[in-house]
PDB file of C-alpha atoms in Angstrom:
ATOM      1  CA  MET A   1     -16.588  11.070-116.990  1.00  0.00           C
ATOM      2  CA  ASN A   2     -13.940  13.735-115.276  1.00  0.00           C
ATOM      3  CA  LEU A   3     -16.112  16.769-113.726  1.00  0.00           C
ATOM      4  CA  ARG A   4     -13.596  19.244-113.893  1.00  0.00           C
ATOM      5  CA  TYR A   5     -13.363  18.259-117.822  1.00  0.00           C
ATOM      6  CA  ILE A   6     -16.840  18.767-118.267  1.00  0.00           C
ATOM      7  CA  LEU A   7     -17.121  22.063-116.744  1.00  0.00           C
ATOM      8  CA  GLY A   8     -13.744  23.249-118.607  1.00  0.00           C
ATOM      9  CA  ALA A   9     -14.979  22.222-121.735  1.00  0.00           C
ATOM     10  CA  PHE A  10     -18.542  24.039-120.954  1.00  0.00           C
ATOM     11  CA  VAL A  11     -16.606  27.239-120.313  1.00  0.00           C
ATOM     12  CA  SER A  12     -14.047  26.797-123.231  1.00  0.00           C
ATOM     13  CA  ILE A  13     -15.814  25.723-126.234  1.00  0.00           C
ATOM     14  CA  PRO A  14     -17.464  29.418-126.739  1.00  0.00           C
ATOM     15  CA  LEU A  15     -13.638  30.560-126.862  1.00  0.00           C
ATOM     16  CA  LEU A  16     -12.449  28.138-129.144  1.00  0.00           C
ATOM     17  CA  PRO A  17     -12.313  30.537-132.103  1.00  0.00           C
ATOM     18  CA  ILE A  18     -10.301  33.173-130.254  1.00  0.00           C
ATOM     19  CA  MET A  19      -7.882  30.621-128.941  1.00  0.00           C
ATOM     20  CA  TYR A  20      -7.482  29.116-132.674  1.00  0.00           C
ATOM     21  CA  PHE A  21      -6.391  32.777-133.705  1.00  0.00           C
ATOM     22  CA  GLN A  22      -4.038  33.283-130.547  1.00  0.00           C
ATOM     23  CA  GLY A  23      -2.476  29.702-131.227  1.00  0.00           C
ATOM     24  CA  LYS A  24      -1.899  30.840-135.084  1.00  0.00           C
ATOM     25  CA  ARG A  25      -0.016  34.114-133.589  1.00  0.00           C
ATOM     26  CA  ILE A  26       1.999  32.250-131.258  1.00  0.00           C
ATOM     27  CA  ARG A  27       2.950  29.789-133.557  1.00  0.00           C
ATOM     28  CA  ALA A  28       4.370  32.560-136.107  1.00  0.00           C
ATOM     29  CA  SER A  29       6.206  34.227-133.313  1.00  0.00           C
ATOM     30  CA  VAL A  30       7.829  31.256-131.643  1.00  0.00           C
ATOM     31  CA  PRO A  31      10.960  30.073-133.569  1.00  0.00           C
ATOM     32  CA  LYS A  32      11.002  26.766-134.766  1.00  0.00           C
ATOM     33  CA  LEU A  33      13.994  25.028-133.220  1.00  0.00           C
ATOM     34  CA  PRO A  34      15.516  21.750-134.144  1.00  0.00           C
ATOM     35  CA  GLU A  35      15.408  18.651-132.347  1.00  0.00           C
ATOM     36  CA  ALA A  36      18.621  17.750-130.306  1.00  0.00           C
ATOM     37  CA  GLU A  37      21.358  15.766-131.981  1.00  0.00           C
ATOM     38  CA  GLY A  38      23.428  12.777-130.429  1.00  0.00           C
ATOM     39  CA  THR A  39      20.507  10.623-129.620  1.00  0.00           C
ATOM     40  CA  GLU A  40      22.654   8.275-127.747  1.00  0.00           C
ATOM     41  CA  GLY A  41      25.278   7.845-125.201  1.00  0.00           C
ATOM     42  CA  PHE A  42      27.299   5.793-122.446  1.00  0.00           C
ATOM     43  CA  CYS A  43      27.977   6.538-119.037  1.00  0.00           C
ATOM     44  CA  ASP A  44      31.542   4.971-118.149  1.00  0.00           C
ATOM     45  CA  LEU A  45      31.858   4.798-114.505  1.00  0.00           C
ATOM     46  CA  SER A  46      34.538   2.164-114.600  1.00  0.00           C
ATOM     47  CA  LYS A  47      34.239   0.763-111.254  1.00  0.00           C
ATOM     48  CA  ASN A  48      31.405  -1.308-111.889  1.00  0.00           C
ATOM     49  CA  SER A  49      32.396  -2.367-115.593  1.00  0.00           C
ATOM     50  CA  ASP A  50      30.904  -5.866-115.639  1.00  0.00           C
ATOM     51  CA  HIS A  51      27.234  -4.562-115.445  1.00  0.00           C
ATOM     52  CA  VAL A  52      25.046  -1.994-117.743  1.00  0.00           C
ATOM     53  CA  MET A  53      21.884  -0.136-116.937  1.00  0.00           C
ATOM     54  CA  ASN A  54      20.100   0.125-120.393  1.00  0.00           C
ATOM     55  CA  VAL A  55      17.645   3.326-120.365  1.00  0.00           C
ATOM     56  CA  ILE A  56      15.537   4.548-123.420  1.00  0.00           C
ATOM     57  CA  PHE A  57      13.713   7.864-123.655  1.00  0.00           C
ATOM     58  CA  LEU A  58      10.333   8.226-125.558  1.00  0.00           C
ATOM     59  CA  GLY A  59       8.324  11.128-126.025  1.00  0.00           C
ATOM     60  CA  GLU A  60       7.403  14.358-127.527  1.00  0.00           C
ATOM     61  CA  SER A  61       9.457  17.487-128.160  1.00  0.00           C
ATOM     62  CA  THR A  62      11.058  18.143-124.794  1.00  0.00           C
ATOM     63  CA  PHE A  63      12.425  14.523-124.848  1.00  0.00           C
ATOM     64  CA  ALA A  64      13.506  15.302-128.451  1.00  0.00           C
ATOM     65  CA  GLY A  65      15.586  17.827-126.989  1.00  0.00           C
ATOM     66  CA  VAL A  66      14.237  21.028-128.664  1.00  0.00           C
ATOM     67  CA  GLY A  67      15.787  24.017-127.063  1.00  0.00           C
ATOM     68  CA  VAL A  68      19.395  22.632-126.700  1.00  0.00           C
ATOM     69  CA  ASP A  69      22.066  21.484-129.106  1.00  0.00           C
ATOM     70  CA  THR A  70      22.679  17.957-127.937  1.00  0.00           C
ATOM     71  CA  HIS A  71      20.974  15.515-125.747  1.00  0.00           C
ATOM     72  CA  LYS A  72      23.872  15.390-123.529  1.00  0.00           C
ATOM     73  CA  GLU A  73      22.843  18.752-122.017  1.00  0.00           C
ATOM     74  CA  GLY A  74      19.032  18.027-122.161  1.00  0.00           C
ATOM     75  CA  PHE A  75      16.845  15.997-120.222  1.00  0.00           C
ATOM     76  CA  ALA A  76      17.917  12.376-121.365  1.00  0.00           C
ATOM     77  CA  GLY A  77      21.552  13.089-121.041  1.00  0.00           C
ATOM     78  CA  THR A  78      21.617  14.678-117.584  1.00  0.00           C
ATOM     79  CA  PHE A  79      19.054  12.037-116.296  1.00  0.00           C
ATOM     80  CA  ALA A  80      21.335   9.386-117.395  1.00  0.00           C
ATOM     81  CA  LYS A  81      24.698  10.964-116.025  1.00  0.00           C
ATOM     82  CA  GLU A  82      22.790  11.371-112.523  1.00  0.00           C
ATOM     83  CA  LEU A  83      21.278   8.116-112.505  1.00  0.00           C
ATOM     84  CA  SER A  84      24.585   6.391-113.053  1.00  0.00           C
ATOM     85  CA  LYS A  85      26.254   8.206-110.322  1.00  0.00           C
ATOM     86  CA  LEU A  86      23.298   7.136-107.893  1.00  0.00           C
ATOM     87  CA  PHE A  87      23.158   3.828-108.795  1.00  0.00           C
ATOM     88  CA  ASN A  88      27.043   3.570-109.393  1.00  0.00           C
ATOM     89  CA  THR A  89      26.795   1.760-112.486  1.00  0.00           C
ATOM     90  CA  ASN A  90      27.512   2.110-116.072  1.00  0.00           C
ATOM     91  CA  LEU A  91      24.851   3.274-118.218  1.00  0.00           C
ATOM     92  CA  SER A  92      23.683   3.196-121.510  1.00  0.00           C
ATOM     93  CA  TRP A  93      21.117   5.295-123.168  1.00  0.00           C
ATOM     94  CA  ARG A  94      19.448   6.220-126.196  1.00  0.00           C
ATOM     95  CA  VAL A  95      16.294   8.665-127.313  1.00  0.00           C
ATOM     96  CA  TYR A  96      13.326   7.942-129.298  1.00  0.00           C
ATOM     97  CA  ALA A  97      11.341  10.894-129.417  1.00  0.00           C
ATOM     98  CA  ARG A  98       9.960  13.546-131.891  1.00  0.00           C
ATOM     99  CA  SER A  99       8.397  16.778-131.698  1.00  0.00           C
ATOM    100  CA  GLY A 100       4.516  17.179-132.059  1.00  0.00           C
ATOM    101  CA  TYR A 101       3.833  13.498-130.946  1.00  0.00           C
ATOM    102  CA  THR A 102       0.842  12.354-128.759  1.00  0.00           C
ATOM    103  CA  ALA A 103       0.283   8.925-126.989  1.00  0.00           C
ATOM    104  CA  LYS A 104      -1.225   7.709-129.925  1.00  0.00           C
ATOM    105  CA  ARG A 105       1.295   8.777-132.708  1.00  0.00           C
ATOM    106  CA  LEU A 106       3.975   7.071-130.007  1.00  0.00           C
ATOM    107  CA  THR A 107       2.329   3.803-129.955  1.00  0.00           C
ATOM    108  CA  ASN A 108       1.569   3.875-133.608  1.00  0.00           C
ATOM    109  CA  LYS A 109       4.517   5.164-135.217  1.00  0.00           C
ATOM    110  CA  LEU A 110       7.446   5.094-132.979  1.00  0.00           C
ATOM    111  CA  ILE A 111       7.515   1.958-130.607  1.00  0.00           C
ATOM    112  CA  PRO A 112       7.298  -0.118-133.588  1.00  0.00           C
ATOM    113  CA  LYS A 113      10.635   1.501-134.692  1.00  0.00           C
ATOM    114  CA  ILE A 114      12.682   1.145-131.439  1.00  0.00           C
ATOM    115  CA  THR A 115      15.799  -1.151-132.326  1.00  0.00           C
ATOM    116  CA  ALA A 116      17.172  -1.262-128.685  1.00  0.00           C
ATOM    117  CA  LYS A 117      17.317  -4.704-126.887  1.00  0.00           C
ATOM    118  CA  ASN A 118      16.360  -5.368-123.310  1.00  0.00           C
ATOM    119  CA  PRO A 119      15.841  -1.838-121.702  1.00  0.00           C
ATOM    120  CA  THR A 120      16.011  -1.880-118.210  1.00  0.00           C
ATOM    121  CA  LEU A 121      14.135   1.374-117.790  1.00  0.00           C
ATOM    122  CA  ILE A 122      11.935   3.243-120.143  1.00  0.00           C
ATOM    123  CA  VAL A 123      11.337   6.790-119.479  1.00  0.00           C
ATOM    124  CA  ILE A 124       8.382   8.558-121.199  1.00  0.00           C
ATOM    125  CA  GLY A 125       7.715  12.309-121.470  1.00  0.00           C
ATOM    126  CA  LEU A 126       4.270  13.012-123.000  1.00  0.00           C
ATOM    127  CA  GLY A 127       0.920  15.325-122.471  1.00  0.00           C
ATOM    128  CA  GLY A 128       1.675  18.394-124.171  1.00  0.00           C
ATOM    129  CA  ASN A 129       0.940  17.694-127.294  1.00  0.00           C
ATOM    130  CA  ASP A 130      -2.254  15.857-126.277  1.00  0.00           C
ATOM    131  CA  ALA A 131      -3.389  19.105-124.355  1.00  0.00           C
ATOM    132  CA  PHE A 132      -2.927  21.086-127.108  1.00  0.00           C
ATOM    133  CA  THR A 133      -4.983  18.946-129.452  1.00  0.00           C
ATOM    134  CA  LEU A 134      -7.637  19.044-126.637  1.00  0.00           C
ATOM    135  CA  ASN A 135      -7.637  15.338-126.171  1.00  0.00           C
ATOM    136  CA  ARG A 136     -10.753  13.930-124.147  1.00  0.00           C
ATOM    137  CA  PRO A 137      -9.409  12.396-120.705  1.00  0.00           C
ATOM    138  CA  SER A 138     -11.119   8.945-121.363  1.00  0.00           C
ATOM    139  CA  LYS A 139      -9.578   8.533-124.673  1.00  0.00           C
ATOM    140  CA  TRP A 140      -5.974   9.756-123.508  1.00  0.00           C
ATOM    141  CA  LYS A 141      -6.428   7.205-120.513  1.00  0.00           C
ATOM    142  CA  THR A 142      -6.814   4.484-123.554  1.00  0.00           C
ATOM    143  CA  GLU A 143      -4.027   5.361-125.533  1.00  0.00           C
ATOM    144  CA  ILE A 144      -1.698   5.485-122.387  1.00  0.00           C
ATOM    145  CA  ARG A 145      -2.943   2.058-121.497  1.00  0.00           C
ATOM    146  CA  LEU A 146      -2.040   1.249-125.148  1.00  0.00           C
ATOM    147  CA  VAL A 147       1.437   2.809-124.825  1.00  0.00           C
ATOM    148  CA  ILE A 148       2.246   0.832-121.769  1.00  0.00           C
ATOM    149  CA  GLU A 149       0.985  -2.377-123.257  1.00  0.00           C
ATOM    150  CA  SER A 150       2.664  -1.947-126.212  1.00  0.00           C
ATOM    151  CA  LEU A 151       5.992  -1.578-124.537  1.00  0.00           C
ATOM    152  CA  THR A 152       5.167  -4.468-122.232  1.00  0.00           C
ATOM    153  CA  VAL A 153       4.497  -6.794-124.878  1.00  0.00           C
ATOM    154  CA  LYS A 154       8.060  -5.502-126.607  1.00  0.00           C
ATOM    155  CA  PHE A 155      10.068  -5.201-123.655  1.00  0.00           C
ATOM    156  CA  PRO A 156       8.428  -7.558-120.841  1.00  0.00           C
ATOM    157  CA  GLY A 157      11.482  -7.236-118.450  1.00  0.00           C
ATOM    158  CA  ALA A 158      11.564  -3.240-118.765  1.00  0.00           C
ATOM    159  CA  MET A 159      10.305  -0.653-115.767  1.00  0.00           C
ATOM    160  CA  ILE A 160       8.452   2.082-116.941  1.00  0.00           C
ATOM    161  CA  VAL A 161       8.632   5.720-115.687  1.00  0.00           C
ATOM    162  CA  PHE A 162       6.238   8.627-117.013  1.00  0.00           C
ATOM    163  CA  CYS A 163       7.594  12.190-116.093  1.00  0.00           C
ATOM    164  CA  ASN A 164       5.615  15.025-114.967  1.00  0.00           C
ATOM    165  CA  MET A 165       3.245  17.163-117.298  1.00  0.00           C
ATOM    166  CA  PRO A 166       4.345  20.301-119.017  1.00  0.00           C
ATOM    167  CA  PRO A 167       3.713  22.921-116.702  1.00  0.00           C
ATOM    168  CA  ILE A 168       1.852  25.058-119.546  1.00  0.00           C
ATOM    169  CA  LYS A 169       0.575  27.747-117.374  1.00  0.00           C
ATOM    170  CA  GLU A 170       4.426  28.888-116.874  1.00  0.00           C
ATOM    171  CA  PHE A 171       4.663  29.276-120.504  1.00  0.00           C
ATOM    172  CA  PRO A 172       5.626  33.010-121.193  1.00  0.00           C
ATOM    173  CA  SER A 173       4.479  32.888-125.054  1.00  0.00           C
ATOM    174  CA  PHE A 174       0.898  31.747-124.109  1.00  0.00           C
ATOM    175  CA  THR A 175      -2.152  33.984-123.696  1.00  0.00           C
ATOM    176  CA  SER A 176      -4.152  33.851-120.437  1.00  0.00           C
ATOM    177  CA  LEU A 177      -6.712  32.053-122.115  1.00  0.00           C
ATOM    178  CA  ILE A 178      -4.669  29.353-123.421  1.00  0.00           C
ATOM    179  CA  LYS A 179      -2.887  29.103-120.244  1.00  0.00           C
ATOM    180  CA  PHE A 180      -5.971  28.667-118.410  1.00  0.00           C
ATOM    181  CA  THR A 181      -7.784  26.132-120.909  1.00  0.00           C
ATOM    182  CA  VAL A 182      -4.804  24.307-122.082  1.00  0.00           C
ATOM    183  CA  GLY A 183      -2.958  24.395-118.762  1.00  0.00           C
ATOM    184  CA  ASN A 184      -6.074  23.219-117.011  1.00  0.00           C
ATOM    185  CA  LEU A 185      -6.398  20.270-119.511  1.00  0.00           C
ATOM    186  CA  VAL A 186      -2.775  18.976-119.051  1.00  0.00           C
ATOM    187  CA  GLU A 187      -3.331  19.053-115.385  1.00  0.00           C
ATOM    188  CA  ILE A 188      -6.405  16.873-115.635  1.00  0.00           C
ATOM    189  CA  LEU A 189      -4.760  14.486-117.974  1.00  0.00           C
ATOM    190  CA  GLY A 190      -1.694  14.359-115.230  1.00  0.00           C
ATOM    191  CA  GLU A 191      -4.621  13.284-112.602  1.00  0.00           C
ATOM    192  CA  GLU A 192      -6.130  10.343-115.019  1.00  0.00           C
ATOM    193  CA  LEU A 193      -2.262   9.300-115.824  1.00  0.00           C
ATOM    194  CA  ARG A 194      -1.693   8.938-112.107  1.00  0.00           C
ATOM    195  CA  LYS A 195      -4.700   6.845-111.977  1.00  0.00           C
ATOM    196  CA  THR A 196      -3.943   4.958-115.001  1.00  0.00           C
ATOM    197  CA  VAL A 197      -0.445   3.812-114.039  1.00  0.00           C
ATOM    198  CA  LYS A 198      -1.943   2.209-110.599  1.00  0.00           C
ATOM    199  CA  GLU A 199      -3.061  -0.565-112.767  1.00  0.00           C
ATOM    200  CA  TYR A 200       0.453  -1.916-113.658  1.00  0.00           C
ATOM    201  CA  ASP A 201       2.998  -3.152-111.007  1.00  0.00           C
ATOM    202  CA  HIS A 202       5.960  -2.171-113.083  1.00  0.00           C
ATOM    203  CA  VAL A 203       4.555   1.530-114.426  1.00  0.00           C
ATOM    204  CA  PHE A 204       5.328   4.590-112.172  1.00  0.00           C
ATOM    205  CA  TYR A 205       4.481   8.226-112.608  1.00  0.00           C
ATOM    206  CA  PHE A 206       6.472  11.129-111.270  1.00  0.00           C
ATOM    207  CA  GLY A 207       3.830  13.931-111.401  1.00  0.00           C
ATOM    208  CA  ASP A 208       4.501  16.610-108.919  1.00  0.00           C
ATOM    209  CA  LYS A 209       3.313  19.758-110.300  1.00  0.00           C
ATOM    210  CA  ILE A 210       6.629  21.670-111.894  1.00  0.00           C
ATOM    211  CA  THR A 211       6.577  25.392-110.960  1.00  0.00           C
ATOM    212  CA  LEU A 212       9.217  27.809-111.844  1.00  0.00           C
ATOM    213  CA  GLN A 213       8.884  29.699-108.293  1.00  0.00           C
ATOM    214  CA  GLY A 214       9.395  26.179-106.830  1.00  0.00           C
ATOM    215  CA  TRP A 215      12.324  25.393-108.450  1.00  0.00           C
ATOM    216  CA  ILE A 216      14.006  28.878-107.800  1.00  0.00           C
ATOM    217  CA  THR A 217      13.190  28.306-103.833  1.00  0.00           C
ATOM    218  CA  LYS A 218      14.066  24.814-103.720  1.00  0.00           C
ATOM    219  CA  TYR A 219      17.808  25.111-105.400  1.00  0.00           C
ATOM    220  CA  ASN A 220      18.083  28.630-104.007  1.00  0.00           C
ATOM    221  CA  LEU A 221      18.326  30.169-107.870  1.00  0.00           C
ATOM    222  CA  ASN A 222      18.926  33.587-109.038  1.00  0.00           C
ATOM    223  CA  ASN A 223      17.227  33.274-112.531  1.00  0.00           C
ATOM    224  CA  LYS A 224      14.415  35.188-113.827  1.00  0.00           C
ATOM    225  CA  LYS A 225      11.556  33.049-115.077  1.00  0.00           C
ATOM    226  CA  GLN A 226      12.312  33.659-118.740  1.00  0.00           C
ATOM    227  CA  ASP A 227      15.813  31.720-118.146  1.00  0.00           C
ATOM    228  CA  PHE A 228      13.744  28.582-117.934  1.00  0.00           C
ATOM    229  CA  PHE A 229      12.532  28.841-121.690  1.00  0.00           C
ATOM    230  CA  SER A 230      14.441  28.669-125.032  1.00  0.00           C
ATOM    231  CA  ASP A 231      11.874  30.343-126.914  1.00  0.00           C
ATOM    232  CA  GLY A 232       8.839  30.986-124.860  1.00  0.00           C
ATOM    233  CA  VAL A 233       7.542  27.318-124.865  1.00  0.00           C
ATOM    234  CA  HIS A 234      10.269  24.791-124.731  1.00  0.00           C
ATOM    235  CA  PRO A 235      12.972  24.150-121.942  1.00  0.00           C
ATOM    236  CA  SER A 236      16.001  25.667-121.815  1.00  0.00           C
ATOM    237  CA  LYS A 237      19.531  23.834-120.979  1.00  0.00           C
ATOM    238  CA  LEU A 238      18.800  25.154-117.224  1.00  0.00           C
ATOM    239  CA  THR A 239      15.302  23.583-117.164  1.00  0.00           C
ATOM    240  CA  TYR A 240      16.142  20.312-118.844  1.00  0.00           C
ATOM    241  CA  GLN A 241      19.293  19.777-116.185  1.00  0.00           C
ATOM    242  CA  ILE A 242      17.140  20.533-112.849  1.00  0.00           C
ATOM    243  CA  TRP A 243      14.125  18.365-114.369  1.00  0.00           C
ATOM    244  CA  GLY A 244      16.457  15.482-115.325  1.00  0.00           C
ATOM    245  CA  LYS A 245      18.284  15.600-111.916  1.00  0.00           C
ATOM    246  CA  ASP A 246      14.743  15.862-110.286  1.00  0.00           C
ATOM    247  CA  ILE A 247      13.566  12.680-112.442  1.00  0.00           C
ATOM    248  CA  ALA A 248      16.591  10.481-111.582  1.00  0.00           C
ATOM    249  CA  SER A 249      16.434  11.280-108.046  1.00  0.00           C
ATOM    250  CA  GLU A 250      12.741  10.177-107.700  1.00  0.00           C
ATOM    251  CA  VAL A 251      13.708   6.907-109.302  1.00  0.00           C
ATOM    252  CA  PHE A 252      16.335   6.164-107.146  1.00  0.00           C
ATOM    253  CA  LYS A 253      14.710   7.227-103.900  1.00  0.00           C
ATOM    254  CA  ASN A 254      11.397   4.948-105.039  1.00  0.00           C
ATOM    255  CA  GLU A 255      12.106   1.645-103.054  1.00  0.00           C
ATOM    256  CA  THR A 256      10.255  -0.432-105.645  1.00  0.00           C
ATOM    257  CA  LEU A 257      11.973   1.105-108.617  1.00  0.00           C
ATOM    258  CA  ASN A 258      15.436   0.886-106.905  1.00  0.00           C
ATOM    259  CA  LYS A 259      15.197  -2.705-106.079  1.00  0.00           C
ATOM    260  CA  ALA A 260      14.232  -3.716-109.464  1.00  0.00           C
ATOM    261  CA  LEU A 261      16.619  -1.783-111.469  1.00  0.00           C
ATOM    262  CA  THR A 262      19.419  -2.856-108.881  1.00  0.00           C
ATOM    263  CA  THR A 263      18.559  -6.526-109.712  1.00  0.00           C
ATOM    264  CA  LYS A 264      18.096  -6.107-113.491  1.00  0.00           C
ATOM    265  CA  THR A 265      21.379  -4.102-113.772  1.00  0.00           C
ATOM    266  CA  ILE A 266      23.381  -6.820-112.208  1.00  0.00           C
ATOM    267  CA  GLY A 267      21.878  -9.414-114.055  1.00  0.00           C
ATOM    268  CA  GLN A 268      23.001  -7.705-117.450  1.00  0.00           C
ATOM    269  CA  GLU A 269      26.494  -7.314-118.573  1.00  0.00           C
ATOM    270  CA  ALA A 270      28.057  -4.719-120.400  1.00  0.00           C
TER     271      ALA A 270
END
């Protein structure tokens, strides 16, 4: 059992009634934004027209593109365009994601509905809803294994990448109490995810902690922290595009992934 989780639960349990009412106020004040439109696309570089990399995206509201109008300007479209450039290859992409989904719901309700064939790469964004529902780390690990194993059975040749956990401690709409409690839990879940993916040769986790000040410094931005959010909770176009480019870069720089994706793409005709 995770000691940090036990200590956090000991402190937080008496505060649950307060968090419940704070959560209700937050839900009432945050506008309900739709999921993005345009769930599939194709990056056509033409120079390498004989081959194509097939990428699918699975996850919760961030991967469903809440906060932008279309997936092309969200995480999926940005990631796909950047990865296509880095590998100098055509790339086909499609999003399978739903607001409110946890790891368990992803396995039970979303994976069975995937109609894509032979994806080269599967990119997953989860963790926020599992933290909001106060999922236990041990249960989360079991459910992540089920996600991985379900995908491996359905797509035995695909590489799988999990993205960073959401930076809940940065959310402007959240109270200090919720940032502390849920923010710490999402970090614990991230630690457990990092341990879990090490059990599989074809699964990776790019889990560097996201901080807005870190992005502002790294990219020499003049933006204010509220510019990174569409509604105080979900990412803005700015955030999606920085995040998508960052993860694409991490995929490309990883020697194991680079070699595997290059080999699989060369062997897969458009």
